[in-house]
Amino acid sequence: KQEVTQIPAALSVPEGENLVLNCSFTDSAIYNLQWFRQDPGKGLTSLLLIQSSQREQTSGRLNASLDKSSGRSTLYIAASQPGDSATYLCAVRDEAAGNKLTFGGGTRVLVKP
Amino acid sequence: DTEVTQTPKHLVMGMTNKKSLKCEQHMGHRAMYWYKQKAKKPPELMFVYSYEKLSINESVPSRFSPECPNSSLLNLHLHALQPEDSALYLCASSQHYRVDQPQHFGDGTRLSIL
């Protein structure tokens, strides 16, 4: 059964520093991996979707990489801002679970001004 | 602003009440989802509708009853809930029920059971 882990569970950085968020998964037979952002008490905002055939996806200050063979994805946020403070979740779809998203526990990020 | 709209934003109900949660999207998506999220935990899938038909029920208790009256609307009918059902209920949609398509989430309904 797929397990998705995000370490650390919480992260605090000063404004301007680059953020590096990690996501690891146990079953490499994935279709894709999706990164989400969640603000307190709100829903999930989709940030990036990386298909299994891709190595990375970029959107503005965000860059996500995928290394399927080692079961890892990294989300980079350049030049962090206080508005980047949120919980970041990764989720995978794999061959065993089909279209069902398996989520990691999330990393809670605080960017201090 | 999210393109998936959920109402109400907050709901407080007693264990004997009947209420409904509503989800609407106008993106032409044909797959819609209900998730439950407890505090500091990731979302858990409850139901999936594809082309207005129930595709997946993740062994959810019958006190939760989903309904998809048309391609834009998804309801979750609640009856005789328990205190442990207090959570954030999230609706999501995707263009089709396919693995290569991202899911788009609403802001959720915060449900409290007294």
XYZ file of C-alpha atoms in Angstrom:
227
model
C 0.000 0.000 0.000
C 1.364 3.424 -0.994
C 2.663 5.610 1.813
C 3.495 9.264 1.300
C 5.685 11.104 3.792
C 6.524 14.764 4.123
C 9.423 15.754 6.348
C 9.700 18.077 8.155
C 6.160 18.515 9.452
C 6.860 22.209 10.079
C 9.371 24.702 8.771
C 10.127 28.332 9.609
C 12.306 30.534 7.392
C 13.069 34.256 7.133
C 11.587 36.161 4.238
C 13.676 35.971 1.071
C 15.107 32.544 1.769
C 14.401 29.745 -0.695
C 12.019 27.048 0.526
C 12.703 23.359 -0.093
C 9.851 20.979 0.670
C 10.252 17.216 0.476
C 7.826 14.442 -0.405
C 8.666 10.743 -0.515
C 6.558 7.790 -1.593
C 7.070 4.056 -1.175
C 5.629 2.662 -4.427
C 7.339 4.115 -7.496
C 4.599 2.872 -9.879
C 2.884 6.257 -9.870
C 0.908 8.008 -12.589
C 1.645 11.472 -11.268
C 2.255 13.636 -8.230
C 0.374 16.799 -7.339
C 1.442 19.585 -4.975
C -1.215 21.571 -3.116
C -1.246 24.558 -0.809
C -3.756 24.878 2.022
C -4.324 28.038 4.041
C -5.791 27.644 7.551
C -9.475 26.714 7.415
C -9.503 26.780 3.612
C -9.556 24.283 0.785
C -6.654 23.011 -1.275
C -5.144 25.041 -4.088
C -3.458 22.964 -6.784
C 0.061 24.254 -7.427
C 1.687 21.795 -9.812
C 0.931 18.394 -11.317
C 3.903 16.332 -12.505
C 3.202 13.335 -14.696
C 5.349 10.232 -14.154
C 7.148 10.825 -17.470
C 8.232 14.332 -16.422
C 11.240 15.330 -14.334
C 10.038 18.768 -13.316
C 7.342 21.407 -13.608
C 7.660 25.136 -13.118
C 5.177 27.890 -12.402
C 6.488 31.327 -11.493
C 8.574 31.053 -8.312
C 7.604 27.390 -7.908
C 9.557 24.461 -9.258
C 8.762 20.829 -8.537
C 11.038 17.944 -9.387
C 10.209 14.252 -9.533
C 12.571 11.308 -9.188
C 10.261 8.339 -9.603
C 12.913 5.665 -9.183
C 13.969 6.961 -5.783
C 10.411 7.803 -4.747
C 10.978 11.505 -4.181
C 9.640 14.889 -5.172
C 10.877 18.295 -4.092
C 9.005 21.582 -4.246
C 11.220 24.661 -4.435
C 9.790 28.101 -3.727
C 12.228 30.858 -4.618
C 12.591 34.058 -2.612
C 9.918 33.201 -0.048
C 7.399 35.815 1.080
C 5.162 35.969 4.167
C 2.228 35.205 1.849
C 3.789 31.794 1.181
C 2.981 30.780 4.761
C 0.613 27.822 4.505
C 0.545 24.028 4.676
C 1.892 22.296 1.592
C 0.604 18.837 0.723
C 1.800 16.385 -1.880
C -0.372 13.592 -3.236
C 0.269 10.725 -5.648
C -1.876 8.594 -7.906
C -0.506 5.105 -8.442
C -1.321 1.963 -10.365
C -2.581 0.140 -7.290
C -5.012 2.833 -6.143
C -5.957 4.098 -9.589
C -7.281 7.639 -9.628
C -7.388 7.926 -5.853
C -5.050 10.558 -4.376
C -2.797 9.356 -1.551
C -1.755 12.379 0.489
C 1.271 13.073 2.610
C 0.792 14.584 6.046
C 1.829 18.046 4.871
C 4.543 20.545 5.784
C 3.414 23.643 7.666
C 5.487 26.605 6.486
C 5.949 29.948 8.237
C 7.809 32.703 6.432
C 8.814 35.385 8.912
C 9.044 39.015 7.753
C -11.152 32.885 -5.892
C -11.868 29.182 -6.080
C -13.889 27.903 -9.050
C -15.521 25.243 -6.895
C -18.069 26.868 -4.594
C -19.233 25.230 -1.392
C -22.104 26.321 0.835
C -22.511 26.869 3.669
C -19.018 27.811 4.868
C -19.873 26.805 8.426
C -22.566 24.502 9.787
C -23.440 23.595 13.347
C -25.975 20.840 13.823
C -27.314 18.524 16.480
C -27.076 14.771 16.183
C -30.761 14.463 15.282
C -30.785 17.143 12.577
C -30.884 16.682 8.828
C -28.850 19.085 6.742
C -27.179 19.217 3.344
C -23.882 20.488 2.016
C -23.782 21.902 -1.481
C -20.999 22.068 -4.061
C -21.146 23.795 -7.432
C -18.707 24.126 -10.318
C -19.159 25.727 -13.720
C -15.960 24.547 -15.360
C -17.701 21.772 -17.302
C -16.016 19.128 -15.165
C -17.637 15.683 -15.215
C -15.988 14.191 -12.121
C -16.783 15.451 -8.638
C -15.518 14.320 -5.250
C -16.277 14.609 -1.538
C -13.433 14.542 0.976
C -13.385 14.727 4.768
C -10.490 16.437 6.544
C -9.858 16.339 10.281
C -7.645 18.943 11.928
C -3.944 18.648 11.042
C -4.609 15.592 8.855
C -4.703 15.220 5.064
C -8.040 14.889 3.262
C -9.671 11.456 3.040
C -11.735 10.514 0.018
C -15.401 9.747 0.678
C -17.217 9.609 -2.688
C -16.550 10.045 -6.399
C -19.110 10.855 -9.066
C -18.312 10.476 -12.736
C -20.850 11.683 -15.281
C -23.391 12.062 -12.479
C -23.056 8.417 -11.455
C -21.568 7.255 -8.170
C -18.239 5.580 -9.010
C -16.621 5.215 -5.618
C -17.932 4.982 -2.069
C -15.040 4.583 0.356
C -17.126 2.566 2.832
C -18.692 5.733 4.185
C -21.434 5.289 6.847
C -24.982 5.605 5.499
C -25.594 8.719 7.598
C -23.758 10.469 4.737
C -25.754 10.366 1.506
C -24.335 11.921 -1.661
C -26.356 13.144 -4.603
C -25.368 14.505 -8.004
C -28.501 16.029 -9.573
C -26.639 17.434 -12.586
C -23.142 17.865 -13.938
C -22.550 21.130 -12.043
C -23.945 20.266 -8.654
C -22.995 17.851 -5.898
C -24.806 17.524 -2.590
C -23.991 15.691 0.616
C -27.021 14.941 2.763
C -26.355 14.508 6.474
C -28.537 12.719 9.005
C -27.981 11.512 12.550
C -24.317 12.469 12.591
C -21.955 11.738 15.458
C -19.568 14.181 17.188
C -16.621 12.467 15.468
C -18.071 13.578 12.127
C -17.055 17.154 12.946
C -14.526 18.072 10.252
C -13.881 20.176 7.167
C -15.770 18.716 4.206
C -14.132 19.455 0.888
C -15.563 19.153 -2.581
C -13.343 18.769 -5.637
C -13.802 18.395 -9.362
C -11.765 17.358 -12.378
C -12.451 17.480 -16.083
C -12.894 13.718 -16.215
C -12.299 10.872 -13.808
C -8.839 10.263 -15.230
C -5.497 9.903 -13.514
C -3.766 12.560 -15.638
C -6.082 15.394 -14.630
C -5.674 17.655 -11.596
C -8.399 17.959 -9.016
C -9.610 21.438 -8.079
C -10.900 21.951 -4.560
C -13.429 24.264 -2.967
C -12.874 26.071 0.325
C -14.883 23.522 2.246
C -17.681 23.495 4.790
C -16.617 23.467 8.440
C -19.078 21.121 10.145
C -19.540 20.955 13.909
C -21.777 18.319 15.496
C -23.084 19.142 18.964
